[in-house]
């Protein structure tokens, strides 16, 4: 049960777009459409931003989008804003019927 | 609105036990799977366990299998995590989370802190 692989950090300037990758295997990311993304601000609980690879829950800005190719899923944030600065985690359902998280990516808005 | 409130955290010695609880409100509790997720200080999220609607399907992460037990009481809208044989590496903020109708966690509590130390 190794964690999904995410870059430790990414950064971008306001207004720019950034992409965070999440790499797994055919037993998790590559095998199912059940990839989710969570945003976590310091001292706060995680918040669901994307589910089922590319769906946004009600209330989440359309600046957030998700995609998947093979064993790698991606979260793209367009039109970066200061409030987007947070940690982001991907997760995937797995062939073992458990949920696996990525190690997390710290997003810095320059 | 959906509310999840965890309780039961605290300081415990290695080898000790603790029982966490999560009180749910704002949704039909028995219609949803529930889960526990933890976050060690300064670290990432770690999924621990989930329990199905009636409790007949349960899964655990390898790191807690055999030591932790998840349960639920649909009459009291609550889910619990019994933690035995605690180790220093179990020190973390423990979150209760609700599954949506799929395999994502759409609502989270604020967490309860567990510290395992002599």
Coordinates of C-alpha atoms in Angstrom, one line a residue:
Chain A
X1 CA 0.0 0.0 0.0
X2 CA 2.5 2.6 -1.1
X3 CA 1.2 6.2 -1.4
X4 CA 0.5 7.7 -4.8
X5 CA 3.3 9.9 -6.1
X6 CA 2.9 13.7 -6.2
X7 CA 5.5 16.4 -6.5
X8 CA 6.3 17.9 -3.1
X9 CA 5.8 21.4 -4.3
X10 CA 4.6 23.6 -7.2
X11 CA 4.3 27.3 -7.6
X12 CA 2.8 29.9 -9.9
X13 CA 2.0 33.5 -10.1
X14 CA -1.5 35.0 -9.8
X15 CA -3.4 34.5 -13.0
X16 CA -1.2 31.6 -14.2
X17 CA -2.2 28.0 -14.5
X18 CA -0.5 25.1 -12.7
X19 CA -0.8 21.3 -12.9
X20 CA -0.2 18.8 -10.1
X21 CA 0.4 15.2 -11.1
X22 CA -0.6 12.1 -9.2
X23 CA 1.1 8.8 -10.4
X24 CA -0.1 5.4 -9.3
X25 CA -0.4 2.0 -11.0
X26 CA -2.9 -0.1 -12.9
X27 CA -4.2 -1.3 -9.6
X28 CA -5.3 2.1 -8.5
X29 CA -5.2 5.3 -10.7
X30 CA -5.0 3.5 -14.0
X31 CA -7.6 0.9 -13.2
X32 CA -10.5 3.0 -12.0
X33 CA -12.2 6.4 -12.6
X34 CA -12.3 7.0 -8.9
X35 CA -9.6 9.6 -8.5
X36 CA -10.3 12.5 -6.2
X37 CA -8.5 15.7 -5.2
X38 CA -8.5 17.5 -1.8
X39 CA -7.4 21.0 -0.8
X40 CA -6.2 21.6 2.7
X41 CA -5.4 24.9 4.2
X42 CA -3.1 25.1 7.3
X43 CA -5.0 24.0 10.4
X44 CA -8.1 23.1 8.4
X45 CA -9.8 19.8 7.4
X46 CA -9.4 18.7 3.8
X47 CA -12.0 19.8 1.3
X48 CA -13.1 17.8 -1.7
X49 CA -12.3 19.6 -4.9
X50 CA -12.6 17.0 -7.7
X51 CA -14.2 13.5 -7.7
X52 CA -14.3 10.7 -10.3
X53 CA -11.3 12.2 -12.1
X54 CA -12.9 15.3 -13.5
X55 CA -16.1 16.2 -11.6
X56 CA -16.5 19.2 -9.4
X57 CA -18.7 19.2 -6.3
X58 CA -21.2 22.0 -6.1
X59 CA -19.6 25.2 -5.0
X60 CA -16.1 24.5 -6.2
X61 CA -14.8 27.0 -8.7
X62 CA -14.6 26.0 -12.3
X63 CA -10.9 27.1 -12.2
X64 CA -10.3 23.6 -10.9
X65 CA -10.3 20.7 -13.3
X66 CA -9.1 17.1 -13.3
X67 CA -7.9 14.6 -15.9
X68 CA -6.3 11.2 -16.2
X69 CA -4.0 9.5 -18.7
X70 CA -2.9 5.9 -18.0
X71 CA -1.6 5.6 -14.4
X72 CA -1.3 9.4 -13.9
X73 CA -4.0 11.8 -12.9
X74 CA -3.7 15.6 -12.9
X75 CA -5.2 18.6 -11.2
X76 CA -5.1 21.9 -13.1
X77 CA -5.8 25.2 -11.4
X78 CA -6.3 28.0 -13.8
X79 CA -6.3 31.8 -13.1
X80 CA -4.3 31.2 -9.8
X81 CA -5.5 33.2 -6.9
X82 CA -3.8 33.8 -3.5
X83 CA -6.5 31.8 -1.8
X84 CA -5.5 28.7 -3.8
X85 CA -2.3 28.5 -1.8
X86 CA -2.7 25.2 0.2
X87 CA -1.7 21.6 0.2
X88 CA -3.3 19.3 -2.4
X89 CA -3.8 15.6 -2.1
X90 CA -5.0 13.1 -4.7
X91 CA -6.6 9.8 -3.8
X92 CA -7.7 6.7 -5.7
X93 CA -9.8 3.7 -5.1
X94 CA -7.7 0.5 -5.4
X95 CA -8.0 -3.1 -6.4
X96 CA -7.7 -3.9 -2.7
X97 CA -11.0 -2.1 -2.1
X98 CA -9.1 0.6 0.0
X99 CA -8.5 4.3 -0.6
X100 CA -4.9 5.4 -1.3
X101 CA -3.7 9.0 -0.9
X102 CA -0.9 10.8 -2.5
X103 CA 1.9 12.3 -0.4
X104 CA 0.6 15.8 -1.0
X105 CA 1.7 18.8 -2.9
X106 CA 2.3 22.3 -1.4
X107 CA 1.1 25.0 -3.8
X108 CA 2.7 28.4 -3.4
X109 CA 1.2 31.4 -5.1
X110 CA 4.1 33.8 -5.8
Chain B
X1 CA -25.9 20.9 6.8
X2 CA -23.6 17.9 7.2
X3 CA -21.7 17.9 10.5
X4 CA -19.1 15.5 11.7
X5 CA -17.7 15.9 15.2
X6 CA -14.9 13.7 16.5
X7 CA -14.1 13.1 20.1
X8 CA -12.0 10.8 22.3
X9 CA -8.5 11.8 21.4
X10 CA -5.9 12.4 24.0
X11 CA -2.5 11.4 25.5
X12 CA -1.9 7.7 25.8
X13 CA 1.2 5.5 26.6
X14 CA 2.6 3.1 24.1
X15 CA 0.7 -0.1 24.2
X16 CA -2.4 1.6 25.4
X17 CA -5.9 1.9 24.0
X18 CA -8.2 4.7 22.9
X19 CA -11.7 4.8 21.5
X20 CA -12.5 7.6 19.1
X21 CA -16.1 8.6 18.3
X22 CA -17.7 10.6 15.5
X23 CA -21.1 12.2 15.8
X24 CA -22.8 12.8 12.5
X25 CA -25.8 15.0 11.7
X26 CA -27.4 16.7 8.7
X27 CA -27.7 13.6 6.5
X28 CA -29.2 10.1 6.6
X29 CA -26.4 8.4 8.3
X30 CA -27.3 4.9 7.5
X31 CA -27.2 5.6 3.7
X32 CA -23.5 6.3 3.6
X33 CA -20.2 4.6 4.1
X34 CA -17.9 6.2 6.7
X35 CA -14.2 6.3 7.1
X36 CA -11.3 7.3 9.3
X37 CA -8.3 9.2 8.0
X38 CA -5.3 10.4 10.0
X39 CA -2.6 13.0 9.5
X40 CA 0.7 12.8 11.5
X41 CA 2.1 16.2 12.5
X42 CA 3.5 17.9 9.4
X43 CA 2.8 14.8 7.2
X44 CA 0.2 13.8 4.6
X45 CA -3.2 12.1 4.8
X46 CA -3.4 8.4 5.5
X47 CA -6.6 6.5 4.9
X48 CA -7.2 4.0 7.8
X49 CA -10.5 2.3 7.4
X50 CA -14.1 2.3 6.1
X51 CA -17.3 0.7 7.1
X52 CA -20.3 0.1 4.9
X53 CA -23.9 1.2 5.6
X54 CA -24.8 -1.7 7.9
X55 CA -21.3 -2.5 9.0
X56 CA -21.1 -5.8 7.2
X57 CA -18.2 -4.6 5.0
X58 CA -15.1 -3.3 6.6
X59 CA -11.6 -2.6 5.3
X60 CA -8.3 -1.5 7.0
X61 CA -5.0 -0.1 5.9
X62 CA -2.1 -2.5 6.5
X63 CA -0.7 -0.1 9.1
X64 CA -3.6 -0.6 11.5
X65 CA -5.0 -4.0 10.5
X66 CA -5.4 -6.2 13.6
X67 CA -4.9 -3.2 16.0
X68 CA -7.8 -0.9 15.1
X69 CA -11.5 -1.7 14.8
X70 CA -14.1 0.4 13.1
X71 CA -17.8 0.2 14.1
X72 CA -20.9 2.2 13.7
X73 CA -24.2 2.7 15.5
X74 CA -26.9 3.8 13.0
X75 CA -29.4 4.4 15.8
X76 CA -27.1 7.0 17.3
X77 CA -25.6 8.3 14.0
X78 CA -22.1 7.6 15.2
X79 CA -19.0 5.8 14.0
X80 CA -16.2 4.7 16.2
X81 CA -12.5 3.7 16.0
X82 CA -11.2 1.4 18.7
X83 CA -7.4 1.7 18.8
X84 CA -5.4 -0.9 20.6
X85 CA -1.6 -1.6 21.0
X86 CA -0.9 2.1 20.2
X87 CA 2.6 3.1 19.0
X88 CA 4.4 6.4 18.8
X89 CA 3.8 6.4 15.1
X90 CA 0.1 6.4 15.6
X91 CA 0.4 10.0 16.9
X92 CA -1.8 12.1 14.6
X93 CA -4.9 14.1 14.0
X94 CA -7.7 11.6 13.3
X95 CA -10.4 12.7 11.0
X96 CA -13.9 11.2 10.5
X97 CA -15.1 11.5 6.9
X98 CA -18.2 10.6 5.0
X99 CA -18.2 8.9 1.6
X100 CA -20.3 10.4 -1.1
X101 CA -22.2 7.8 -3.2
X102 CA -18.9 7.0 -4.8
X103 CA -15.3 6.5 -3.6
X104 CA -14.6 10.1 -2.5
X105 CA -14.8 11.7 0.9
X106 CA -17.2 14.7 0.6
X107 CA -17.4 15.8 4.2
X108 CA -14.8 15.8 6.9
X109 CA -14.8 16.6 10.6
X110 CA -12.3 18.9 12.3
X111 CA -10.3 16.0 13.8
X112 CA -9.3 14.8 17.2
X113 CA -5.7 14.6 18.3
X114 CA -4.1 11.4 19.5
X115 CA -0.7 11.5 21.1
X116 CA 1.1 8.3 22.0
X117 CA 4.0 9.1 24.3
X118 CA 5.6 7.7 27.5

